[in-house]
Amino acid sequence: MTNIARASEKDESWMRAVVVSIVAALVLSGVAAGGADLDRAHAAVGAATASDRTLDGCKERERAAAVAGATISKLGTIGPDEVVIAAVHASCACGNVNCPYLVLRLQASRPAILLSTVAYQVVPFGSARPLPKLREHAHDSALVTVEAIDEYRDGRYVAVETARLRGDTGERKLNDVPIRFLAGASSAKLSGRASLGWYDDYAFVGAKGQRLTISGIASQKPLTLTLFGPKDAQVMPLAPNVPLALPARGTFHLHVENGSDTALPYTLTLSIR
């Protein structure tokens, strides 16, 4: 046997191992009483969900059935490799309506995970360069759907835009709206419309020790102002005209909300010194 042949056998060993384990679990569980024929794409889903722990909340038999039942479609190709998108529907892994989705490059060695996300639908759109864009929709609440637009960049899909969609009015709000300061200015005036559960999300870069102040508020209802720091645990309520020292350097998010059932206009001034 040549070295090339040995390398080829080693490259394909991951797929054989995954198929054997999944088929065994399916037969034991009665899901595939006559045996199961898993193709290369489903075997790749099995390997990917094992490596990124997508199905860690599932029992072995549930995990095997979810992999075998994954809905798979082709997105395109990168070089000699086919790229697929897989929807994995399993009660042990899905939320109320959101389920795992994976975009996989079927390489000769282990599959490459180009995207791992949770949504109720992921729809390709646009031309392939070399892969199309993706539009994710995920359930957030009875009122709001979260939308993400993904583009293929440097070997992975990345989110280039996120927004929230209202189910009752169809209104769409961008997340991470950048706060822009004029040259030489340390404050910016913000305005929008907000209501309970329908906040505005602003983003800015700050440095540790800078003092943030919200002033000049004009609103029919009292505003709820919340600052989210670069780290997940950094959630800080803000009071009007009371400076807050930023705890770290990085990107901060300001959420502006009120207790109204209908969206009401507001204006405010954000200052950083």
PDB file of C-alpha atoms in Angstrom:
ATOM      1  CA  MET A   1       0.000   0.000   0.000  1.00  0.00           C
ATOM      2  CA  THR A   2       1.375   3.414  -0.913  1.00  0.00           C
ATOM      3  CA  ASN A   3       1.748   6.348   1.471  1.00  0.00           C
ATOM      4  CA  ILE A   4      -0.934   8.209  -0.498  1.00  0.00           C
ATOM      5  CA  ALA A   5      -3.382   5.341  -0.044  1.00  0.00           C
ATOM      6  CA  ARG A   6      -2.642   5.172   3.683  1.00  0.00           C
ATOM      7  CA  ALA A   7      -3.221   8.932   4.013  1.00  0.00           C
ATOM      8  CA  SER A   8      -6.507   8.634   2.148  1.00  0.00           C
ATOM      9  CA  GLU A   9      -7.693   5.853   4.468  1.00  0.00           C
ATOM     10  CA  LYS A  10      -6.749   7.926   7.518  1.00  0.00           C
ATOM     11  CA  ASP A  11      -8.575  10.977   6.148  1.00  0.00           C
ATOM     12  CA  GLU A  12     -11.780   8.988   5.712  1.00  0.00           C
ATOM     13  CA  SER A  13     -11.583   7.173   9.069  1.00  0.00           C
ATOM     14  CA  TRP A  14     -13.573   9.897  10.871  1.00  0.00           C
ATOM     15  CA  MET A  15     -16.558   9.282   8.597  1.00  0.00           C
ATOM     16  CA  ARG A  16     -16.544   5.519   9.034  1.00  0.00           C
ATOM     17  CA  ALA A  17     -16.303   5.867  12.830  1.00  0.00           C
ATOM     18  CA  VAL A  18     -19.173   8.361  12.971  1.00  0.00           C
ATOM     19  CA  VAL A  19     -21.387   6.239  10.713  1.00  0.00           C
ATOM     20  CA  VAL A  20     -20.755   3.091  12.754  1.00  0.00           C
ATOM     21  CA  SER A  21     -21.596   4.794  16.070  1.00  0.00           C
ATOM     22  CA  ILE A  22     -24.751   6.460  14.729  1.00  0.00           C
ATOM     23  CA  VAL A  23     -26.041   3.316  13.018  1.00  0.00           C
ATOM     24  CA  ALA A  24     -25.448   1.312  16.194  1.00  0.00           C
ATOM     25  CA  ALA A  25     -27.377   3.812  18.285  1.00  0.00           C
ATOM     26  CA  LEU A  26     -30.229   3.930  15.765  1.00  0.00           C
ATOM     27  CA  VAL A  27     -30.570   0.163  15.637  1.00  0.00           C
ATOM     28  CA  LEU A  28     -30.497  -0.124  19.434  1.00  0.00           C
ATOM     29  CA  SER A  29     -33.177   2.530  19.742  1.00  0.00           C
ATOM     30  CA  GLY A  30     -35.412   0.971  17.105  1.00  0.00           C
ATOM     31  CA  VAL A  31     -35.262   4.061  14.907  1.00  0.00           C
ATOM     32  CA  ALA A  32     -33.679   2.121  12.056  1.00  0.00           C
ATOM     33  CA  ALA A  33     -34.692  -1.459  12.599  1.00  0.00           C
ATOM     34  CA  GLY A  34     -33.281  -2.636   9.304  1.00  0.00           C
ATOM     35  CA  GLY A  35     -30.040  -0.669   9.627  1.00  0.00           C
ATOM     36  CA  ALA A  36     -29.336   2.886   8.455  1.00  0.00           C
ATOM     37  CA  ASP A  37     -27.562   4.239   5.411  1.00  0.00           C
ATOM     38  CA  LEU A  38     -25.911   7.530   6.375  1.00  0.00           C
ATOM     39  CA  ASP A  39     -24.359   9.469   3.534  1.00  0.00           C
ATOM     40  CA  ARG A  40     -21.227  11.590   3.774  1.00  0.00           C
ATOM     41  CA  ALA A  41     -23.131  14.795   4.615  1.00  0.00           C
ATOM     42  CA  HIS A  42     -25.036  13.228   7.538  1.00  0.00           C
ATOM     43  CA  ALA A  43     -21.838  11.676   8.823  1.00  0.00           C
ATOM     44  CA  ALA A  44     -20.296  15.160   8.705  1.00  0.00           C
ATOM     45  CA  VAL A  45     -23.225  16.483  10.759  1.00  0.00           C
ATOM     46  CA  GLY A  46     -22.526  13.766  13.325  1.00  0.00           C
ATOM     47  CA  ALA A  47     -18.854  14.699  13.535  1.00  0.00           C
ATOM     48  CA  ALA A  48     -19.605  18.438  13.685  1.00  0.00           C
ATOM     49  CA  THR A  49     -22.251  18.198  16.415  1.00  0.00           C
ATOM     50  CA  ALA A  50     -19.851  16.096  18.466  1.00  0.00           C
ATOM     51  CA  SER A  51     -17.018  18.621  18.136  1.00  0.00           C
ATOM     52  CA  ASP A  52     -19.032  21.800  18.766  1.00  0.00           C
ATOM     53  CA  ARG A  53     -21.257  20.147  21.425  1.00  0.00           C
ATOM     54  CA  THR A  54     -24.476  21.208  19.678  1.00  0.00           C
ATOM     55  CA  LEU A  55     -26.335  18.138  20.945  1.00  0.00           C
ATOM     56  CA  ASP A  56     -24.788  17.859  24.410  1.00  0.00           C
ATOM     57  CA  GLY A  57     -28.239  18.066  25.991  1.00  0.00           C
ATOM     58  CA  CYS A  58     -29.403  14.950  24.133  1.00  0.00           C
ATOM     59  CA  LYS A  59     -29.141  11.314  25.080  1.00  0.00           C
ATOM     60  CA  GLU A  60     -27.121   9.086  22.749  1.00  0.00           C
ATOM     61  CA  ARG A  61     -30.168   7.676  20.975  1.00  0.00           C
ATOM     62  CA  GLU A  62     -31.752  11.107  20.595  1.00  0.00           C
ATOM     63  CA  ARG A  63     -28.491  12.482  19.211  1.00  0.00           C
ATOM     64  CA  ALA A  64     -28.204   9.654  16.691  1.00  0.00           C
ATOM     65  CA  ALA A  65     -31.786  10.111  15.511  1.00  0.00           C
ATOM     66  CA  ALA A  66     -31.322  13.883  15.190  1.00  0.00           C
ATOM     67  CA  VAL A  67     -28.210  13.442  13.045  1.00  0.00           C
ATOM     68  CA  ALA A  68     -29.815  10.826  10.813  1.00  0.00           C
ATOM     69  CA  GLY A  69     -32.911  13.008  10.376  1.00  0.00           C
ATOM     70  CA  ALA A  70     -31.087  16.282   9.683  1.00  0.00           C
ATOM     71  CA  THR A  71     -32.398  18.196   6.667  1.00  0.00           C
ATOM     72  CA  ILE A  72     -29.441  18.937   4.388  1.00  0.00           C
ATOM     73  CA  SER A  73     -29.161  21.059   1.255  1.00  0.00           C
ATOM     74  CA  LYS A  74     -26.227  22.186  -0.865  1.00  0.00           C
ATOM     75  CA  LEU A  75     -25.008  25.797  -0.606  1.00  0.00           C
ATOM     76  CA  GLY A  76     -22.137  25.689  -3.088  1.00  0.00           C
ATOM     77  CA  THR A  77     -18.538  24.593  -3.419  1.00  0.00           C
ATOM     78  CA  ILE A  78     -15.144  25.825  -2.253  1.00  0.00           C
ATOM     79  CA  GLY A  79     -12.432  24.342  -4.415  1.00  0.00           C
ATOM     80  CA  PRO A  80     -13.129  20.609  -4.648  1.00  0.00           C
ATOM     81  CA  ASP A  81     -15.276  20.576  -1.502  1.00  0.00           C
ATOM     82  CA  GLU A  82     -19.057  20.665  -1.341  1.00  0.00           C
ATOM     83  CA  VAL A  83     -20.606  23.055   1.230  1.00  0.00           C
ATOM     84  CA  VAL A  84     -23.956  22.132   2.811  1.00  0.00           C
ATOM     85  CA  ILE A  85     -26.388  23.617   5.310  1.00  0.00           C
ATOM     86  CA  ALA A  86     -27.991  21.250   7.816  1.00  0.00           C
ATOM     87  CA  ALA A  87     -31.052  21.836   9.986  1.00  0.00           C
ATOM     88  CA  VAL A  88     -30.964  19.567  13.047  1.00  0.00           C
ATOM     89  CA  HIS A  89     -34.431  19.088  14.531  1.00  0.00           C
ATOM     90  CA  ALA A  90     -34.429  17.457  17.944  1.00  0.00           C
ATOM     91  CA  SER A  91     -36.645  18.222  20.934  1.00  0.00           C
ATOM     92  CA  CYS A  92     -33.621  17.821  23.214  1.00  0.00           C
ATOM     93  CA  ALA A  93     -31.708  20.544  21.341  1.00  0.00           C
ATOM     94  CA  CYS A  94     -34.414  22.904  20.092  1.00  0.00           C
ATOM     95  CA  GLY A  95     -36.024  25.665  22.108  1.00  0.00           C
ATOM     96  CA  ASN A  96     -39.626  26.726  21.667  1.00  0.00           C
ATOM     97  CA  VAL A  97     -39.157  27.103  17.907  1.00  0.00           C
ATOM     98  CA  ASN A  98     -35.395  27.566  17.404  1.00  0.00           C
ATOM     99  CA  CYS A  99     -33.196  24.638  16.364  1.00  0.00           C
ATOM    100  CA  PRO A 100     -29.494  24.148  15.533  1.00  0.00           C
ATOM    101  CA  TYR A 101     -28.257  24.949  12.021  1.00  0.00           C
ATOM    102  CA  LEU A 102     -24.798  24.070  10.722  1.00  0.00           C
ATOM    103  CA  VAL A 103     -22.949  25.066   7.558  1.00  0.00           C
ATOM    104  CA  LEU A 104     -20.281  22.470   6.775  1.00  0.00           C
ATOM    105  CA  ARG A 105     -17.486  22.204   4.250  1.00  0.00           C
ATOM    106  CA  LEU A 106     -17.141  18.513   3.393  1.00  0.00           C
ATOM    107  CA  GLN A 107     -13.380  18.214   3.315  1.00  0.00           C
ATOM    108  CA  ALA A 108     -11.532  14.952   2.810  1.00  0.00           C
ATOM    109  CA  SER A 109     -10.443  15.181   6.418  1.00  0.00           C
ATOM    110  CA  ARG A 110     -12.854  16.217   9.153  1.00  0.00           C
ATOM    111  CA  PRO A 111     -15.618  18.618   8.049  1.00  0.00           C
ATOM    112  CA  ALA A 112     -15.027  22.317   8.636  1.00  0.00           C
ATOM    113  CA  ILE A 113     -17.773  24.165  10.520  1.00  0.00           C
ATOM    114  CA  LEU A 114     -18.392  27.454   8.687  1.00  0.00           C
ATOM    115  CA  LEU A 115     -21.392  28.427  10.845  1.00  0.00           C
ATOM    116  CA  SER A 116     -23.090  27.047  13.943  1.00  0.00           C
ATOM    117  CA  THR A 117     -26.228  28.890  14.998  1.00  0.00           C
ATOM    118  CA  VAL A 118     -29.723  28.498  16.442  1.00  0.00           C
ATOM    119  CA  ALA A 119     -32.760  29.774  14.522  1.00  0.00           C
ATOM    120  CA  TYR A 120     -36.147  28.733  13.191  1.00  0.00           C
ATOM    121  CA  GLN A 121     -35.052  29.327   9.608  1.00  0.00           C
ATOM    122  CA  VAL A 122     -31.853  30.091   7.714  1.00  0.00           C
ATOM    123  CA  VAL A 123     -32.365  31.159   4.094  1.00  0.00           C
ATOM    124  CA  PRO A 124     -29.612  31.603   1.473  1.00  0.00           C
ATOM    125  CA  PHE A 125     -29.865  34.652  -0.793  1.00  0.00           C
ATOM    126  CA  GLY A 126     -27.745  36.593  -3.248  1.00  0.00           C
ATOM    127  CA  SER A 127     -25.093  35.321  -5.623  1.00  0.00           C
ATOM    128  CA  ALA A 128     -22.437  32.804  -4.622  1.00  0.00           C
ATOM    129  CA  ARG A 129     -18.999  34.439  -4.143  1.00  0.00           C
ATOM    130  CA  PRO A 130     -18.163  31.598  -3.579  1.00  0.00           C
ATOM    131  CA  LEU A 131     -21.124  31.106  -1.187  1.00  0.00           C
ATOM    132  CA  PRO A 132     -24.411  33.016  -0.888  1.00  0.00           C
ATOM    133  CA  LYS A 133     -25.348  35.236   2.042  1.00  0.00           C
ATOM    134  CA  LEU A 134     -27.580  33.790   4.759  1.00  0.00           C
ATOM    135  CA  ARG A 135     -30.569  35.360   6.494  1.00  0.00           C
ATOM    136  CA  GLU A 136     -31.241  33.905   9.956  1.00  0.00           C
ATOM    137  CA  HIS A 137     -34.531  34.345  11.790  1.00  0.00           C
ATOM    138  CA  ALA A 138     -34.713  33.347  15.458  1.00  0.00           C
ATOM    139  CA  HIS A 139     -37.619  33.602  17.898  1.00  0.00           C
ATOM    140  CA  ASP A 140     -36.878  36.070  20.713  1.00  0.00           C
ATOM    141  CA  SER A 141     -40.327  36.682  22.208  1.00  0.00           C
ATOM    142  CA  ALA A 142     -43.992  36.665  21.257  1.00  0.00           C
ATOM    143  CA  LEU A 143     -43.414  40.138  19.825  1.00  0.00           C
ATOM    144  CA  VAL A 144     -39.883  40.056  18.402  1.00  0.00           C
ATOM    145  CA  THR A 145     -37.910  38.008  15.879  1.00  0.00           C
ATOM    146  CA  VAL A 146     -34.134  38.434  15.709  1.00  0.00           C
ATOM    147  CA  GLU A 147     -32.653  38.638  12.218  1.00  0.00           C
ATOM    148  CA  ALA A 148     -28.976  38.161  11.335  1.00  0.00           C
ATOM    149  CA  ILE A 149     -27.360  38.596   7.933  1.00  0.00           C
ATOM    150  CA  ASP A 150     -24.267  36.408   7.476  1.00  0.00           C
ATOM    151  CA  GLU A 151     -21.536  36.656   4.836  1.00  0.00           C
ATOM    152  CA  TYR A 152     -18.773  34.202   4.021  1.00  0.00           C
ATOM    153  CA  ARG A 153     -15.443  35.824   4.897  1.00  0.00           C
ATOM    154  CA  ASP A 154     -11.990  34.325   5.432  1.00  0.00           C
ATOM    155  CA  GLY A 155     -13.165  30.748   5.739  1.00  0.00           C
ATOM    156  CA  ARG A 156     -16.254  31.270   7.922  1.00  0.00           C
ATOM    157  CA  TYR A 157     -19.697  32.851   7.922  1.00  0.00           C
ATOM    158  CA  VAL A 158     -19.805  36.008  10.039  1.00  0.00           C
ATOM    159  CA  ALA A 159     -22.743  38.222  11.023  1.00  0.00           C
ATOM    160  CA  VAL A 160     -22.488  41.561   9.230  1.00  0.00           C
ATOM    161  CA  GLU A 161     -25.829  42.934  10.440  1.00  0.00           C
ATOM    162  CA  THR A 162     -28.366  42.093  13.142  1.00  0.00           C
ATOM    163  CA  ALA A 163     -31.837  43.506  13.616  1.00  0.00           C
ATOM    164  CA  ARG A 164     -35.128  42.913  15.422  1.00  0.00           C
ATOM    165  CA  LEU A 165     -38.485  42.524  13.658  1.00  0.00           C
ATOM    166  CA  ARG A 166     -41.885  43.219  15.232  1.00  0.00           C
ATOM    167  CA  GLY A 167     -44.498  40.586  14.473  1.00  0.00           C
ATOM    168  CA  ASP A 168     -47.473  42.954  14.843  1.00  0.00           C
ATOM    169  CA  THR A 169     -46.325  45.930  12.770  1.00  0.00           C
ATOM    170  CA  GLY A 170     -43.465  44.537  10.678  1.00  0.00           C
ATOM    171  CA  GLU A 171     -41.181  47.324  11.945  1.00  0.00           C
ATOM    172  CA  ARG A 172     -37.453  46.575  11.759  1.00  0.00           C
ATOM    173  CA  LYS A 173     -34.778  47.951  14.108  1.00  0.00           C
ATOM    174  CA  LEU A 174     -31.054  47.571  13.624  1.00  0.00           C
ATOM    175  CA  ASN A 175     -28.903  46.454  16.547  1.00  0.00           C
ATOM    176  CA  ASP A 176     -25.516  48.029  17.290  1.00  0.00           C
ATOM    177  CA  VAL A 177     -26.431  51.456  15.876  1.00  0.00           C
ATOM    178  CA  PRO A 178     -23.095  53.311  16.066  1.00  0.00           C
ATOM    179  CA  ILE A 179     -22.910  56.535  18.095  1.00  0.00           C
ATOM    180  CA  ARG A 180     -20.938  59.065  16.044  1.00  0.00           C
ATOM    181  CA  PHE A 181     -19.263  62.029  17.677  1.00  0.00           C
ATOM    182  CA  LEU A 182     -18.439  65.095  15.617  1.00  0.00           C
ATOM    183  CA  ALA A 183     -14.756  66.000  15.357  1.00  0.00           C
ATOM    184  CA  GLY A 184     -13.617  67.447  18.681  1.00  0.00           C
ATOM    185  CA  ALA A 185     -16.956  66.715  20.393  1.00  0.00           C
ATOM    186  CA  SER A 186     -17.414  64.525  23.465  1.00  0.00           C
ATOM    187  CA  SER A 187     -21.217  64.314  23.299  1.00  0.00           C
ATOM    188  CA  ALA A 188     -23.849  63.184  20.798  1.00  0.00           C
ATOM    189  CA  LYS A 189     -27.603  63.679  20.607  1.00  0.00           C
ATOM    190  CA  LEU A 190     -29.680  60.512  20.178  1.00  0.00           C
ATOM    191  CA  SER A 191     -33.318  60.227  19.189  1.00  0.00           C
ATOM    192  CA  GLY A 192     -35.707  57.410  18.419  1.00  0.00           C
ATOM    193  CA  ARG A 193     -38.935  55.670  19.354  1.00  0.00           C
ATOM    194  CA  ALA A 194     -39.129  53.012  22.057  1.00  0.00           C
ATOM    195  CA  SER A 195     -41.640  51.027  24.070  1.00  0.00           C
ATOM    196  CA  LEU A 196     -41.732  48.095  26.484  1.00  0.00           C
ATOM    197  CA  GLY A 197     -39.729  45.257  24.916  1.00  0.00           C
ATOM    198  CA  TRP A 198     -38.956  47.374  21.839  1.00  0.00           C
ATOM    199  CA  TYR A 199     -35.719  49.128  22.827  1.00  0.00           C
ATOM    200  CA  ASP A 200     -33.133  51.007  20.799  1.00  0.00           C
ATOM    201  CA  ASP A 201     -29.618  49.536  20.843  1.00  0.00           C
ATOM    202  CA  TYR A 202     -26.655  51.931  20.435  1.00  0.00           C
ATOM    203  CA  ALA A 203     -22.969  50.955  20.309  1.00  0.00           C
ATOM    204  CA  PHE A 204     -19.798  52.916  21.062  1.00  0.00           C
ATOM    205  CA  VAL A 205     -16.174  52.229  21.976  1.00  0.00           C
ATOM    206  CA  GLY A 206     -15.031  53.471  25.382  1.00  0.00           C
ATOM    207  CA  ALA A 207     -11.928  53.305  27.572  1.00  0.00           C
ATOM    208  CA  LYS A 208     -11.665  52.246  31.203  1.00  0.00           C
ATOM    209  CA  GLY A 209     -12.172  55.189  33.565  1.00  0.00           C
ATOM    210  CA  GLN A 210     -14.017  57.423  31.107  1.00  0.00           C
ATOM    211  CA  ARG A 211     -17.191  58.906  32.584  1.00  0.00           C
ATOM    212  CA  LEU A 212     -20.473  58.433  30.756  1.00  0.00           C
ATOM    213  CA  THR A 213     -23.404  60.765  31.407  1.00  0.00           C
ATOM    214  CA  ILE A 214     -26.943  60.774  29.984  1.00  0.00           C
ATOM    215  CA  SER A 215     -28.628  64.194  30.099  1.00  0.00           C
ATOM    216  CA  GLY A 216     -31.142  66.369  28.265  1.00  0.00           C
ATOM    217  CA  ILE A 217     -33.846  63.680  28.186  1.00  0.00           C
ATOM    218  CA  ALA A 218     -37.137  64.560  26.506  1.00  0.00           C
ATOM    219  CA  SER A 219     -39.706  61.755  26.635  1.00  0.00           C
ATOM    220  CA  GLN A 220     -43.411  61.345  27.416  1.00  0.00           C
ATOM    221  CA  LYS A 221     -42.606  58.303  29.574  1.00  0.00           C
ATOM    222  CA  PRO A 222     -39.607  57.759  31.898  1.00  0.00           C
ATOM    223  CA  LEU A 223     -36.822  55.983  30.057  1.00  0.00           C
ATOM    224  CA  THR A 224     -35.096  52.828  31.240  1.00  0.00           C
ATOM    225  CA  LEU A 225     -31.399  53.184  30.395  1.00  0.00           C
ATOM    226  CA  THR A 226     -29.124  50.124  30.570  1.00  0.00           C
ATOM    227  CA  LEU A 227     -25.455  49.914  29.647  1.00  0.00           C
ATOM    228  CA  PHE A 228     -23.919  46.572  28.651  1.00  0.00           C
ATOM    229  CA  GLY A 229     -20.136  46.289  28.887  1.00  0.00           C
ATOM    230  CA  PRO A 230     -17.643  44.356  26.764  1.00  0.00           C
ATOM    231  CA  LYS A 231     -17.953  41.397  29.134  1.00  0.00           C
ATOM    232  CA  ASP A 232     -21.224  39.494  29.460  1.00  0.00           C
ATOM    233  CA  ALA A 233     -21.517  40.080  33.212  1.00  0.00           C
ATOM    234  CA  GLN A 234     -21.206  43.866  32.905  1.00  0.00           C
ATOM    235  CA  VAL A 235     -24.806  45.135  33.043  1.00  0.00           C
ATOM    236  CA  MET A 236     -25.162  48.637  34.500  1.00  0.00           C
ATOM    237  CA  PRO A 237     -28.347  50.675  34.990  1.00  0.00           C
ATOM    238  CA  LEU A 238     -27.953  54.371  34.235  1.00  0.00           C
ATOM    239  CA  ALA A 239     -29.617  57.318  35.988  1.00  0.00           C
ATOM    240  CA  PRO A 240     -30.065  60.650  34.199  1.00  0.00           C
ATOM    241  CA  ASN A 241     -27.365  63.230  34.990  1.00  0.00           C
ATOM    242  CA  VAL A 242     -25.376  60.742  37.125  1.00  0.00           C
ATOM    243  CA  PRO A 243     -21.906  59.996  35.685  1.00  0.00           C
ATOM    244  CA  LEU A 244     -20.824  56.348  35.396  1.00  0.00           C
ATOM    245  CA  ALA A 245     -17.156  55.311  35.170  1.00  0.00           C
ATOM    246  CA  LEU A 246     -16.636  52.771  32.394  1.00  0.00           C
ATOM    247  CA  PRO A 247     -15.199  49.546  33.889  1.00  0.00           C
ATOM    248  CA  ALA A 248     -13.141  48.404  30.889  1.00  0.00           C
ATOM    249  CA  ARG A 249     -12.020  49.210  27.383  1.00  0.00           C
ATOM    250  CA  GLY A 250     -14.110  47.883  24.515  1.00  0.00           C
ATOM    251  CA  THR A 251     -17.488  48.130  22.822  1.00  0.00           C
ATOM    252  CA  PHE A 252     -20.429  49.153  25.019  1.00  0.00           C
ATOM    253  CA  HIS A 253     -24.128  48.914  24.219  1.00  0.00           C
ATOM    254  CA  LEU A 254     -26.762  51.350  25.450  1.00  0.00           C
ATOM    255  CA  HIS A 255     -30.366  50.124  25.523  1.00  0.00           C
ATOM    256  CA  VAL A 256     -33.107  52.764  25.646  1.00  0.00           C
ATOM    257  CA  GLU A 257     -36.594  51.554  26.599  1.00  0.00           C
ATOM    258  CA  ASN A 258     -39.731  52.755  28.397  1.00  0.00           C
ATOM    259  CA  GLY A 259     -42.851  51.226  29.918  1.00  0.00           C
ATOM    260  CA  SER A 260     -45.262  52.252  27.168  1.00  0.00           C
ATOM    261  CA  ASP A 261     -47.264  49.695  25.177  1.00  0.00           C
ATOM    262  CA  THR A 262     -46.833  51.840  22.077  1.00  0.00           C
ATOM    263  CA  ALA A 263     -43.629  53.322  20.681  1.00  0.00           C
ATOM    264  CA  LEU A 264     -43.059  56.904  21.875  1.00  0.00           C
ATOM    265  CA  PRO A 265     -40.419  59.398  20.678  1.00  0.00           C
ATOM    266  CA  TYR A 266     -37.494  60.486  22.833  1.00  0.00           C
ATOM    267  CA  THR A 267     -34.295  62.485  22.643  1.00  0.00           C
ATOM    268  CA  LEU A 268     -31.256  62.469  24.930  1.00  0.00           C
ATOM    269  CA  THR A 269     -27.623  63.506  25.016  1.00  0.00           C
ATOM    270  CA  LEU A 270     -24.823  61.015  25.678  1.00  0.00           C
ATOM    271  CA  SER A 271     -21.498  62.442  26.871  1.00  0.00           C
ATOM    272  CA  ILE A 272     -18.141  60.718  27.452  1.00  0.00           C
ATOM    273  CA  ARG A 273     -15.283  62.530  29.158  1.00  0.00           C
TER     274      ARG A 273
END
